[in-house]
Tab-separated table of N, CA and C in Angstrom:
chain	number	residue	atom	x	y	z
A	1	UNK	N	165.432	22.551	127.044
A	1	UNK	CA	164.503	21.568	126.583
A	1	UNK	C	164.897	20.170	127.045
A	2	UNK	N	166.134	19.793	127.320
A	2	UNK	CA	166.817	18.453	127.829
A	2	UNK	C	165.818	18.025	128.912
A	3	UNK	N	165.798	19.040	129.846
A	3	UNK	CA	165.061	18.758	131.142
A	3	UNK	C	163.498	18.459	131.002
A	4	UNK	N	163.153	18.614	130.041
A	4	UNK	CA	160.971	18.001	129.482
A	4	UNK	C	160.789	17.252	128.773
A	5	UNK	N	161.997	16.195	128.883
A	5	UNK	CA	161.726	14.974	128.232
A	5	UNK	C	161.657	13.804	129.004
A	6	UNK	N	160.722	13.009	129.033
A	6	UNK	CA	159.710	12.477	130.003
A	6	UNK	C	158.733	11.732	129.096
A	7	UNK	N	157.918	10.523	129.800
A	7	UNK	CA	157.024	9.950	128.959
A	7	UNK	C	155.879	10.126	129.153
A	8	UNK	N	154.969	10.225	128.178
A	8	UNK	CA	153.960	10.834	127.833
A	8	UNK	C	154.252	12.218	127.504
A	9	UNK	N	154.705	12.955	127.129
A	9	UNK	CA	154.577	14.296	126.868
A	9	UNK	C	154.661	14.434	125.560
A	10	UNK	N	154.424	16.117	125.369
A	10	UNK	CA	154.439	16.412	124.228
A	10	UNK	C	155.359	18.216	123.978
A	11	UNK	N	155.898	17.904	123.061
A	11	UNK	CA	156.891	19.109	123.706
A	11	UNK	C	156.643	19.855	122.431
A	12	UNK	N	155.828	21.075	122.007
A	12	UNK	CA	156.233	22.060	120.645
A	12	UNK	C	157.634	22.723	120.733
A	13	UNK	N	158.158	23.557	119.640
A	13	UNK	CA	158.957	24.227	120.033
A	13	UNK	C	159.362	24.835	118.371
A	14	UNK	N	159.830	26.006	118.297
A	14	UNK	CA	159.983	26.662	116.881
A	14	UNK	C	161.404	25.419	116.458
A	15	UNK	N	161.222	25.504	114.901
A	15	UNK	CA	162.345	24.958	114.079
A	15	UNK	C	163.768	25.149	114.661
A	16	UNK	N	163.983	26.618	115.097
A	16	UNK	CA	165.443	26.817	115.445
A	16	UNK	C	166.217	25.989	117.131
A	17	UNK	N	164.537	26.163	117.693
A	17	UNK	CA	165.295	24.755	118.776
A	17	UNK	C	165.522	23.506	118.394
A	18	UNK	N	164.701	23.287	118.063
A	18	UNK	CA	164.974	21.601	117.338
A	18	UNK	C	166.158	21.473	116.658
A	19	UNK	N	166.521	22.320	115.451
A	19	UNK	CA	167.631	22.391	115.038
A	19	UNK	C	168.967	22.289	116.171
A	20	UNK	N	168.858	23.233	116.929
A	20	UNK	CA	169.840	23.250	118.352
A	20	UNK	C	169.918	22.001	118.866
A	21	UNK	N	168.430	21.730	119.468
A	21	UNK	CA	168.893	20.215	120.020
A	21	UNK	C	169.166	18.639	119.526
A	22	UNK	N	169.001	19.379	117.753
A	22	UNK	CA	169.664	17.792	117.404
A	22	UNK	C	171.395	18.147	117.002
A	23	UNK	N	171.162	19.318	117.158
A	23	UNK	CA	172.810	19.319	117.336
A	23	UNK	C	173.648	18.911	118.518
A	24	UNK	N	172.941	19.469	119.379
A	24	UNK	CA	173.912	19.557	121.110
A	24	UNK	C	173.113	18.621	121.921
A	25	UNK	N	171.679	18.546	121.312
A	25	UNK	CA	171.514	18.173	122.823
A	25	UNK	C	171.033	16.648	123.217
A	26	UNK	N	170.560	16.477	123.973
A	26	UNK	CA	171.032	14.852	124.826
A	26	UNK	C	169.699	14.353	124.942
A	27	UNK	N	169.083	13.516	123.953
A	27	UNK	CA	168.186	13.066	124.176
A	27	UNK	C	168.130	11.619	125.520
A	28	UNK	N	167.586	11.837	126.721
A	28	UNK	CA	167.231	10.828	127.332
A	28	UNK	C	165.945	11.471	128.316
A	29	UNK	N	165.658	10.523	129.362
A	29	UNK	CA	164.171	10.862	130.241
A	29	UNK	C	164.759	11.508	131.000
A	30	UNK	N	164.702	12.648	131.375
A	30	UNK	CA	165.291	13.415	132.666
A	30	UNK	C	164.059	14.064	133.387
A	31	UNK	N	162.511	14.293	132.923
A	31	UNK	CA	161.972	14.880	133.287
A	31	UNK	C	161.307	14.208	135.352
A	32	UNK	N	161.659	13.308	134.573
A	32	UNK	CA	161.443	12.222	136.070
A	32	UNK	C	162.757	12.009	137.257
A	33	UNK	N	163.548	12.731	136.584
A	33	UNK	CA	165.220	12.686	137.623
A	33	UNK	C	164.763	13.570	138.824
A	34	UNK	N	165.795	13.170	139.853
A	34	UNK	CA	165.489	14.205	140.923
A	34	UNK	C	164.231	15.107	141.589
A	35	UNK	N	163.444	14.229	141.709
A	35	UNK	CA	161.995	14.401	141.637
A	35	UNK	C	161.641	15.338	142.825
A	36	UNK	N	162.729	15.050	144.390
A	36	UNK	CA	162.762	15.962	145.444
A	36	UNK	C	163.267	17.253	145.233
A	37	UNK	N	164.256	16.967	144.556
A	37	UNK	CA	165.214	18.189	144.299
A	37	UNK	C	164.308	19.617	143.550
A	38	UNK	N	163.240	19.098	142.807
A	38	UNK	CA	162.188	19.848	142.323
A	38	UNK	C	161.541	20.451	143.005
A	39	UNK	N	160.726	19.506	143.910
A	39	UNK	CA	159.856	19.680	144.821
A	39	UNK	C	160.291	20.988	145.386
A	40	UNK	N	161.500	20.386	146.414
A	40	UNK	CA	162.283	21.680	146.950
A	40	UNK	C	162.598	22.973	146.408
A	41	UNK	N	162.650	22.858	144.994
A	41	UNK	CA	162.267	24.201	144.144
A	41	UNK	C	161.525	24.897	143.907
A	42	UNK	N	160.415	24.335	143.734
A	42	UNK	CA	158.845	24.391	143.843
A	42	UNK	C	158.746	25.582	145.203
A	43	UNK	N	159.119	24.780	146.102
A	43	UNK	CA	158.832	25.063	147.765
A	43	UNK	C	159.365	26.368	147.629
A	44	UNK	N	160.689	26.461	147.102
A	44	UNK	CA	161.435	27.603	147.421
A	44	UNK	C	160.745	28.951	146.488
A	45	UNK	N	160.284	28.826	145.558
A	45	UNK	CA	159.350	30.032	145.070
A	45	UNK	C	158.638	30.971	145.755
A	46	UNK	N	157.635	30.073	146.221
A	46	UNK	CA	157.036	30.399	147.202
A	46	UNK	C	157.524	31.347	148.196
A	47	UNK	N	158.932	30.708	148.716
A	47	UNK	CA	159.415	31.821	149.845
A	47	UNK	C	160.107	32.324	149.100
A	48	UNK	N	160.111	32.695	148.322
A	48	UNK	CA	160.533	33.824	147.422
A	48	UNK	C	159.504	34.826	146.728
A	49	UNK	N	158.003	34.065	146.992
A	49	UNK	CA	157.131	35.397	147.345
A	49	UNK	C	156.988	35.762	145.592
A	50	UNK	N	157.287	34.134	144.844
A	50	UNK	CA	156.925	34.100	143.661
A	50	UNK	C	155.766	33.414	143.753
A	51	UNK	N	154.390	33.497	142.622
A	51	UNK	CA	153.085	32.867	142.973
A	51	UNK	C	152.759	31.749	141.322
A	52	UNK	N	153.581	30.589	141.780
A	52	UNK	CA	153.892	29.955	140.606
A	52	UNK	C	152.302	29.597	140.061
A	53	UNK	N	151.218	29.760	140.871
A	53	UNK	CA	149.879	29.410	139.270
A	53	UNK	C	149.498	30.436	139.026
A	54	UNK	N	149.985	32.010	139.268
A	54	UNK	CA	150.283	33.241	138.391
A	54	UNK	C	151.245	33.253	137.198
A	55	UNK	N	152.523	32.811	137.567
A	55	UNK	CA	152.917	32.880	136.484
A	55	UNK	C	152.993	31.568	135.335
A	56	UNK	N	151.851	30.499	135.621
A	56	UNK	CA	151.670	29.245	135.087
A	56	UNK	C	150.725	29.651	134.018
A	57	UNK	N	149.598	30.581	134.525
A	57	UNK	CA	148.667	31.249	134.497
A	57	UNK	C	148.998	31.955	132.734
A	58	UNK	N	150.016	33.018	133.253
A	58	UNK	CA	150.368	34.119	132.653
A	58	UNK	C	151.292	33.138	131.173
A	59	UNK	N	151.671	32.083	131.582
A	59	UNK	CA	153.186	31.087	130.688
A	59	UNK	C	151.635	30.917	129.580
A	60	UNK	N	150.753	30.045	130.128
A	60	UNK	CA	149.425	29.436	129.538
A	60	UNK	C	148.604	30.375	128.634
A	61	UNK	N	148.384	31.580	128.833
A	61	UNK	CA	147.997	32.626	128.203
A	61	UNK	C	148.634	32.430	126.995
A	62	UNK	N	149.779	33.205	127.488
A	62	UNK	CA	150.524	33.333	126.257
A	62	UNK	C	151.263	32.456	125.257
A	63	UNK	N	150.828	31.796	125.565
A	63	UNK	CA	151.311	30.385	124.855
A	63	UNK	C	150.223	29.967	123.805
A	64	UNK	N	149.140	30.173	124.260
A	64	UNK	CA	147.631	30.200	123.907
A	64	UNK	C	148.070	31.015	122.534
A	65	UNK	N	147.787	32.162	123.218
A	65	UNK	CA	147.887	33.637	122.465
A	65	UNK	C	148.875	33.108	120.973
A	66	UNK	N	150.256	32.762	121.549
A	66	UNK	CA	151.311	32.773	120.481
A	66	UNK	C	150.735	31.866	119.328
A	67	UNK	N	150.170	30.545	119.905
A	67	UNK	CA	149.451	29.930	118.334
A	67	UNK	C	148.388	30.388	117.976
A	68	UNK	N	147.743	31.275	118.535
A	68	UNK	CA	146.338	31.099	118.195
A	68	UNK	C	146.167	32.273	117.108
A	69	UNK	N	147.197	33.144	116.467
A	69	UNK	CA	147.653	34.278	115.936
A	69	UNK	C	147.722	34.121	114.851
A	70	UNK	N	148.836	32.944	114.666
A	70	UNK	CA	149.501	31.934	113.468
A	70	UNK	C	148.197	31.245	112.606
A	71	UNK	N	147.657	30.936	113.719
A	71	UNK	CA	146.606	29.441	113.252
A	71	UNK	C	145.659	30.161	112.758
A	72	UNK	N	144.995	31.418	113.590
A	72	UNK	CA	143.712	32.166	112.556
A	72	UNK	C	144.435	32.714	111.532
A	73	UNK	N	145.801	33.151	111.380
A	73	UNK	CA	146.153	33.387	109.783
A	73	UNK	C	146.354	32.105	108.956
A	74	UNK	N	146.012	31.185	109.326
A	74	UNK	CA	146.451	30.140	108.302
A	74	UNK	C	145.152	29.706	107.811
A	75	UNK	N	143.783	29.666	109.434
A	75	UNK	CA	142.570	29.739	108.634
A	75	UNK	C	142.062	30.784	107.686
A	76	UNK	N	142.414	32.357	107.855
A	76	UNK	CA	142.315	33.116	106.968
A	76	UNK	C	142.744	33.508	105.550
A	77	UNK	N	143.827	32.601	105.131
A	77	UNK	CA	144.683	32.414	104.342
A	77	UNK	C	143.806	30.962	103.214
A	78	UNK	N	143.446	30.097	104.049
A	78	UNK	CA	142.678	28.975	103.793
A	78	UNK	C	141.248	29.472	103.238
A	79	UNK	N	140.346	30.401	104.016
A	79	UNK	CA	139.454	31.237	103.419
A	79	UNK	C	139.329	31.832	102.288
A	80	UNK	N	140.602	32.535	102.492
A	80	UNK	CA	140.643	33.316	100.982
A	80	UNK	C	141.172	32.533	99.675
A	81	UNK	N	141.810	31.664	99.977
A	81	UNK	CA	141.838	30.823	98.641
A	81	UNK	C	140.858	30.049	98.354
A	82	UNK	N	139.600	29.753	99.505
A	82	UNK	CA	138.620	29.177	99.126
A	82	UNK	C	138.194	30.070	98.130
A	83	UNK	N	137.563	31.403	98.803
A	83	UNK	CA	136.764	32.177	98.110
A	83	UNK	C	137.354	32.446	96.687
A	84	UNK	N	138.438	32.763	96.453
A	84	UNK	CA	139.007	32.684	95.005
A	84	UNK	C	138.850	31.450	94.338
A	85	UNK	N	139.122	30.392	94.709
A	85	UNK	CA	138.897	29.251	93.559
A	85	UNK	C	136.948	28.940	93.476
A	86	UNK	N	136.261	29.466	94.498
A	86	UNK	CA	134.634	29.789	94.259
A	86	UNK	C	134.434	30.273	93.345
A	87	UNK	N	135.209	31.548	93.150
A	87	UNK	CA	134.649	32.545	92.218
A	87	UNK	C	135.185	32.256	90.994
A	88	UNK	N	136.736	31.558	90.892
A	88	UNK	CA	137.106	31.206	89.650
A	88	UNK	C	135.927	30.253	89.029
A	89	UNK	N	135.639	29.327	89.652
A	89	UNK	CA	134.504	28.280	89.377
A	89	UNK	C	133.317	28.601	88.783
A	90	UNK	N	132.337	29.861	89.458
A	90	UNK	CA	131.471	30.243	89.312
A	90	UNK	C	131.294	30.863	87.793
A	91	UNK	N	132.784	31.274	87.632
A	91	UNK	CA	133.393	32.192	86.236
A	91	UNK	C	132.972	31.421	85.137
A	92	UNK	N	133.730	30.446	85.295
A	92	UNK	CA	133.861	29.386	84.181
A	92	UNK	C	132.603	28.958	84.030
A	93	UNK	N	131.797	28.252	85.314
A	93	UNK	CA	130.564	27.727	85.071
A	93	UNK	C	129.294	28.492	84.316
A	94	UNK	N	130.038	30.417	84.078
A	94	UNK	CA	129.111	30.878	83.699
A	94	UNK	C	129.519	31.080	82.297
A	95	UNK	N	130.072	30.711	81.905
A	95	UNK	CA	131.126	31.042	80.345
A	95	UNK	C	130.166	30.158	79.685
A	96	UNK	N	129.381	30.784	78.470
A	96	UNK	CA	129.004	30.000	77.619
A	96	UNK	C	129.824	29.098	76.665
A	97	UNK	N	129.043	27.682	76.215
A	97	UNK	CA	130.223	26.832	76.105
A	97	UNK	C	129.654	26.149	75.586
């Protein structure tokens, strides 16, 4: 994570990294260091017959996928306590009184 810190960004990441990197790790801008040295990495994929917006592709999916799992259980979770405090409501409102 040291290496995607950079300005403008935005970085998620579960509790247990964060935890890690305020232990160990080194907050400064590195995402902008060595900007050729990348490049040349980049380059070298390629001839390595890796097809980096396949697996950018495939990173993006599933990344997608991983919140989008969480988040409809939290709207579903949000649902159902609607519908219960509805019906509690409806209860009461029908209780003669």
């Amino acid at each position: 994570m040291d290496e995607l810190i950079g300005p403008d960004t935005v970085n998620t990441l579960p509790p247990e990294t964060l935890k890690a990197f305020i232990d160990h790790g080194r907050p400064s801008e590195s995402l902008t260091r060595d900007l050729e040295g990348a490049r040349a990495q980049v380059r070298r994929l390629a001839e390595l017959g890796i097809d980096l917006e396949a697996v950018t592709r495939r990173l993006q999916e599933e990344g997608v996928e991983a919140f989008a799992k969480p988040f409809q259980a939290l709207l579903d979770s949000i649902d159902a306590k609607r519908r219960r405090l509805t019906l509690k409501r409806e209860r009461c409102d029908d209780t003669p009184g």
